[in-house]
mmCIF file of C-alpha atoms in Angstrom:
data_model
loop_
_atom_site.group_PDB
_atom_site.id
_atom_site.type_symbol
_atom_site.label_atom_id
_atom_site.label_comp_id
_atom_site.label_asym_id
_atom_site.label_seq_id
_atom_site.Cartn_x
_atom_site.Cartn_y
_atom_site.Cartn_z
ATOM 1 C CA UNK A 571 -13.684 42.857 11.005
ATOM 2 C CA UNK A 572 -13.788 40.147 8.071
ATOM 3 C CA UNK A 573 -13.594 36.310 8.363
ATOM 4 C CA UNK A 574 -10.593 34.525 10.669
ATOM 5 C CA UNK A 575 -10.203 31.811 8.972
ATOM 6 C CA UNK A 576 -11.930 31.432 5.454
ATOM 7 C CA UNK A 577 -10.746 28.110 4.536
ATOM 8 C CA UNK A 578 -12.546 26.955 7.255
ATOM 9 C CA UNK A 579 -15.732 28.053 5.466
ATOM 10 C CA UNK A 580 -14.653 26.691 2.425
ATOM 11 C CA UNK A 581 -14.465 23.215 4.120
ATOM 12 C CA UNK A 582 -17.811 23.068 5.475
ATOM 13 C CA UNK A 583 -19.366 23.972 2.187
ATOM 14 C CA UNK A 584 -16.854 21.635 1.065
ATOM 15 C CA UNK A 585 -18.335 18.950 3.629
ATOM 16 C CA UNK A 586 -21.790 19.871 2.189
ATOM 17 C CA UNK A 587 -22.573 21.951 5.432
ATOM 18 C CA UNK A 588 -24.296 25.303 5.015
ATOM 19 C CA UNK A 589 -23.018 28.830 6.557
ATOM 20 C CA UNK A 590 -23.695 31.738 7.611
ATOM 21 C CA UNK A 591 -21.774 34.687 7.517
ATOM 22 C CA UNK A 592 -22.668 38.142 8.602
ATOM 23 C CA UNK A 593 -22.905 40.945 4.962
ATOM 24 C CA UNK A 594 -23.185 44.166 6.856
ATOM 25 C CA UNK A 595 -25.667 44.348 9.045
ATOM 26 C CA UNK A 596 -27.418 40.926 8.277
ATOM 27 C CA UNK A 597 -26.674 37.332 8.562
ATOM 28 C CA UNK A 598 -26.818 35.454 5.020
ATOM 29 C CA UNK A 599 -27.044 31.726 4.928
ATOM 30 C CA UNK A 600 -24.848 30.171 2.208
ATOM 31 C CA UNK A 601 -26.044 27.019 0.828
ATOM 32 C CA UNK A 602 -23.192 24.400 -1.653
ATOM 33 C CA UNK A 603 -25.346 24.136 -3.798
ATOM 34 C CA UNK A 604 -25.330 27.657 -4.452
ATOM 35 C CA UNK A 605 -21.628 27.699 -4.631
ATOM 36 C CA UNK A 606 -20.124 24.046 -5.217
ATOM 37 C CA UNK A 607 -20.171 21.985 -8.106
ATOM 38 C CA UNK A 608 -20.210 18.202 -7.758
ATOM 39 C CA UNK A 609 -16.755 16.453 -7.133
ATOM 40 C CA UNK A 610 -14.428 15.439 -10.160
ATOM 41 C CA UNK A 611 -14.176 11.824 -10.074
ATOM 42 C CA UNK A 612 -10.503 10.898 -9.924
ATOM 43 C CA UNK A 613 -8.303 8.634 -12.131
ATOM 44 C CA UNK A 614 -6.398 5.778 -10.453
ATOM 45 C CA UNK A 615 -3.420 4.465 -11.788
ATOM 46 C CA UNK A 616 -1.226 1.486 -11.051
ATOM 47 C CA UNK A 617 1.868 0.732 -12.717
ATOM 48 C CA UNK A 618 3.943 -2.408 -11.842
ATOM 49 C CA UNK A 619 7.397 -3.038 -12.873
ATOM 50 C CA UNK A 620 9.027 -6.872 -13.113
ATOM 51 C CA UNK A 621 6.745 -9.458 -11.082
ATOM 52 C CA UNK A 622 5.688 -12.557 -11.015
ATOM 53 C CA UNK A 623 3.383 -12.558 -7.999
ATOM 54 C CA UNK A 624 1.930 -9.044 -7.248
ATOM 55 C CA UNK A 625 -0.823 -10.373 -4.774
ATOM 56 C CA UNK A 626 0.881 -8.451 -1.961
ATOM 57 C CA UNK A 627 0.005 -5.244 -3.798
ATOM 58 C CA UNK A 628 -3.444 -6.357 -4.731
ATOM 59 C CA UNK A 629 -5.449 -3.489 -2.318
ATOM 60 C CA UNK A 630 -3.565 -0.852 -3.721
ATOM 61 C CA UNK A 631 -4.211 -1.535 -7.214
ATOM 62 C CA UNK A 632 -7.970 -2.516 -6.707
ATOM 63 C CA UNK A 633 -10.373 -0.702 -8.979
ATOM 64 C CA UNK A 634 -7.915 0.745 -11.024
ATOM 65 C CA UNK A 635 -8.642 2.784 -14.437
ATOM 66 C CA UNK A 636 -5.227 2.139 -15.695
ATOM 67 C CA UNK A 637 -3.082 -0.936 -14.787
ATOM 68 C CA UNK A 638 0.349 -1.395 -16.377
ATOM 69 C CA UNK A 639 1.937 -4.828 -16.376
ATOM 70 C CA UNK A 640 4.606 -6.363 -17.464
ATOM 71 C CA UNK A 641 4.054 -9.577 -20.061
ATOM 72 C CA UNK A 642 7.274 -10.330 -20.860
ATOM 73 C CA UNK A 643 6.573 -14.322 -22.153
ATOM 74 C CA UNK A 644 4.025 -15.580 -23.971
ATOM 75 C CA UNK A 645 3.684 -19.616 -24.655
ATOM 76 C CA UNK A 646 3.648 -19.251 -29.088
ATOM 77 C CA UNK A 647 1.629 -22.496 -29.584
ATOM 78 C CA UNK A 648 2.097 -22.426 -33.588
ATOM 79 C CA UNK A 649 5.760 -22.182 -32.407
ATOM 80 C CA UNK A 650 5.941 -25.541 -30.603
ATOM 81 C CA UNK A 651 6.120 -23.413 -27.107
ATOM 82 C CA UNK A 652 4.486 -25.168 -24.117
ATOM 83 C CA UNK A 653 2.405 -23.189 -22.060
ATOM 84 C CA UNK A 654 3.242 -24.690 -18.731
ATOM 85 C CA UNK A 655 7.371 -24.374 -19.718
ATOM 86 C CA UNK A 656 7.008 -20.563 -20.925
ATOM 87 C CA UNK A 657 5.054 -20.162 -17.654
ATOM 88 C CA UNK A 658 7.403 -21.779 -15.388
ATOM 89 C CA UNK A 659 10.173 -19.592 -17.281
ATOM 90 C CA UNK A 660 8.328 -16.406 -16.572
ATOM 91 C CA UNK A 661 8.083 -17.337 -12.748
ATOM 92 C CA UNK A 662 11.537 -18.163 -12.667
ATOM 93 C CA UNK A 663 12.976 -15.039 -14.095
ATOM 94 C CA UNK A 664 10.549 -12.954 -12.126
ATOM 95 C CA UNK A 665 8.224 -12.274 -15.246
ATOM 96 C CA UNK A 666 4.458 -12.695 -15.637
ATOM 97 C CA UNK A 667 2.655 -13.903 -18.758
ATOM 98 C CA UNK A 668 -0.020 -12.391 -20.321
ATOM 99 C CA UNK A 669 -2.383 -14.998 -18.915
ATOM 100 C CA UNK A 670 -0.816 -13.646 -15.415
ATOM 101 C CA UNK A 671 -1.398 -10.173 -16.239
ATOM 102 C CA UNK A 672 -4.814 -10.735 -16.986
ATOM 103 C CA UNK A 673 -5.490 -12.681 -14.095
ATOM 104 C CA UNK A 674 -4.480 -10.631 -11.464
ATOM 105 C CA UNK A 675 -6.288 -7.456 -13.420
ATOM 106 C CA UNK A 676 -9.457 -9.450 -12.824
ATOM 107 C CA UNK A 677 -8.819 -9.618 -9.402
ATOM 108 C CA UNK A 678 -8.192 -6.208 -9.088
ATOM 109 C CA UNK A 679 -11.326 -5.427 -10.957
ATOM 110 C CA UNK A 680 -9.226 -3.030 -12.950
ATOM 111 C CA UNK A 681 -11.385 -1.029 -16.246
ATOM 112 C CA UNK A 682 -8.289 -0.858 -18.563
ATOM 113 C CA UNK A 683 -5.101 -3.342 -18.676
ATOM 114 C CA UNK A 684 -2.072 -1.871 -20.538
ATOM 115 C CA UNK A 685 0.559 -4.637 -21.322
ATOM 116 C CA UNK A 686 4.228 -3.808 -21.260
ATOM 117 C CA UNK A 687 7.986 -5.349 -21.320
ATOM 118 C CA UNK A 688 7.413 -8.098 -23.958
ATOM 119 C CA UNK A 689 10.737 -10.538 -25.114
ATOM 120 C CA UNK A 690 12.632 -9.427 -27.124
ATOM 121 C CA UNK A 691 11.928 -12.620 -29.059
ATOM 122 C CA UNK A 692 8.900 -10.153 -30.312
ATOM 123 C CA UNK A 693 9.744 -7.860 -32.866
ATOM 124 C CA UNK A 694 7.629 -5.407 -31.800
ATOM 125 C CA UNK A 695 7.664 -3.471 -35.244
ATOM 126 C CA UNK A 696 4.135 -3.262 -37.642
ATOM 127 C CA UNK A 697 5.094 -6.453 -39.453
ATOM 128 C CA UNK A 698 2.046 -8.896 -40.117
ATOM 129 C CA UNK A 699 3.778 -11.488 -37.596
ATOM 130 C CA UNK A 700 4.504 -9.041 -35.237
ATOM 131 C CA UNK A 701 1.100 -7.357 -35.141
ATOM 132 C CA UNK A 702 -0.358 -11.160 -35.170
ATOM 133 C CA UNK A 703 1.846 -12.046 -31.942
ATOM 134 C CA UNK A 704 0.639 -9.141 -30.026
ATOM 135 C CA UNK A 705 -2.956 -9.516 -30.836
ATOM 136 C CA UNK A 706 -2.412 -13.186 -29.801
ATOM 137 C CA UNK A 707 -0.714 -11.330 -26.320
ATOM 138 C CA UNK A 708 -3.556 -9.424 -26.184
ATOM 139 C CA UNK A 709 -6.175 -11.957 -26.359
ATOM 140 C CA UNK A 710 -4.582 -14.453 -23.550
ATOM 141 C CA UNK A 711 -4.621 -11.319 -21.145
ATOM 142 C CA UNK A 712 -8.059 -11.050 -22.694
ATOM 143 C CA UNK A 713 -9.215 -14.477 -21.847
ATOM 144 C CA UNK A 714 -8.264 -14.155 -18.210
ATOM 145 C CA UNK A 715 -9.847 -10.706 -17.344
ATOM 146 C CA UNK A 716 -12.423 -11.930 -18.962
ATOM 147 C CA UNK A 717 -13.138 -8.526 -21.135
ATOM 148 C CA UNK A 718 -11.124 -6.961 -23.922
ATOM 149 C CA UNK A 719 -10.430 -3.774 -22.162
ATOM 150 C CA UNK A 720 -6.798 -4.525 -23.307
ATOM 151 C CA UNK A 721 -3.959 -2.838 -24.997
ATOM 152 C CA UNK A 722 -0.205 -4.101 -25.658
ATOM 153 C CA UNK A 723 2.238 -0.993 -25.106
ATOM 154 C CA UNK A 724 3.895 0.422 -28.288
ATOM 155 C CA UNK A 725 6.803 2.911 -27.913
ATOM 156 C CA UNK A 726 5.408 6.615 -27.989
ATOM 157 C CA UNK A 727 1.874 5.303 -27.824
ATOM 158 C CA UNK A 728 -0.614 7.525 -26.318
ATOM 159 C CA UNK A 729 -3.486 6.041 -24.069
ATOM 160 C CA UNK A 730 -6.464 7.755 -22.562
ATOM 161 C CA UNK A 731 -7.594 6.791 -18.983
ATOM 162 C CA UNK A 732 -11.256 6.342 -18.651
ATOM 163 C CA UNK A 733 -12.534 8.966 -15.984
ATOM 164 C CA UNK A 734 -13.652 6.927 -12.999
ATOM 165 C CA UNK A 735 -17.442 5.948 -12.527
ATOM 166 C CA UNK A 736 -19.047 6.391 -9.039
ATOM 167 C CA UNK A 737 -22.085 3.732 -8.383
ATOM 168 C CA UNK A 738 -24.200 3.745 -6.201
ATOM 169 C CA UNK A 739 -23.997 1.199 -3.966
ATOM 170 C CA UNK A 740 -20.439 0.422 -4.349
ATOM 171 C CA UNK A 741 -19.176 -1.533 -6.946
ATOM 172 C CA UNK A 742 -16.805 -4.315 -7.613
ATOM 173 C CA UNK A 743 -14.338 -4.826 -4.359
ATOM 174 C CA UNK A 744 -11.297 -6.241 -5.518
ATOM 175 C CA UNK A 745 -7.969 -6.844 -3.895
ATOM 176 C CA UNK A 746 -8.529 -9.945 -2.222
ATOM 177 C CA UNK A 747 -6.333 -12.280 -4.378
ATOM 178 C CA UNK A 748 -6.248 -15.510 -2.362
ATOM 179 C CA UNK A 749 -6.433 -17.684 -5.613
ATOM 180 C CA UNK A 750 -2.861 -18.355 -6.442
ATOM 181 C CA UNK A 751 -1.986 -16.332 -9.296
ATOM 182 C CA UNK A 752 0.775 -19.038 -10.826
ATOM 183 C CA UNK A 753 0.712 -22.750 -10.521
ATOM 184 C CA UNK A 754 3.814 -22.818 -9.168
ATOM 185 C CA UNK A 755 2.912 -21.639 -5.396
ATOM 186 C CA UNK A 756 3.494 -24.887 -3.789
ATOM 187 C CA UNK A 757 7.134 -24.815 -4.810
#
């Protein structure tokens, strides 16, 4: 005779539901514990192209592992740079600083911020003022998400993606960015 519909089966156990299914001539009661192993937590991953404002977008990227974003200016103090000009530059051109990035990570509650898309006034190659500039990219973003759970992008760079923790009792909720992300909102 056998079993209709298996997968059925499978999804109670699945649900944590025992069943019973009939081995010859008797009835034995499967139990998941028997048979399931605990869920693999997932890995969530958001990855944002050109912004300036990405508030809209803020649900789907709450709680994030991984969050890529852009940070293409960055206000170079020793260089004379103002940081409410290279801001209002950013915003202008569609861009987001690294003191953007980082803020709207924080209100995402994301674990890991991966910074991408820098000027091409940077380098970018493993000279001692172009390593300097990024760690100074790096901290800003720092500053704002208020850990150092950040990395600025290299080509061909590899990054692993923390495994996602479960706790009890929820957690962070992020996604509800009603603090304006720029200073330049009200124009």
């Amino acid at each position: 005779n056998g079993i209709k519909n298996p997968l059925q089966l499978l999804g109670e156990l699945q649900q944590g539901r025992s069943i019973q299914i009939q081995e010859c001539s008797k009835i034995v009661e499967i139990k998941p514990e028997d048979y399931m192993t605990p869920p693999t937590p997932g890995r969530k991953i958001a990855v944002l192209g050109d912004t300036c404002d990405s508030r809209a977008i803020a649900s789907l990227v709450a709680n994030a592992n991984l969050l890529v974003h852009e940070s293409t200016n960055y206000a170079n103090i020793e260089e004379g740079e103002e940081p409410e000009t290279v801001l209002q530059m950013a915003v202008l051109r569609g861009h987001s600083t690294p003191a953007m990035s980082g803020t709207f990570a924080k209100c995402c509650a994301v674990k890991l911020l991966l910074l991408t898309h820098f000027s091409s006034r940077y380098k970018g190659d493993e000279s001692k003022e172009s390593l300097a500039v990024m760690d100074q990219i790096v901290k800003e973003a720092q500053d704002h998400l208020g850990h150092e759970h950040v990395i600025a992008a290299r080509d061909f760079m590899e990054v692993p993606i923390p495994i996602k923790q479960h706790h009890k009792g929820g957690g962070k909720e992020a996604g509800a960015c009603i603090t304006p992300v720029t200073s330049l909102d009200a124009t």
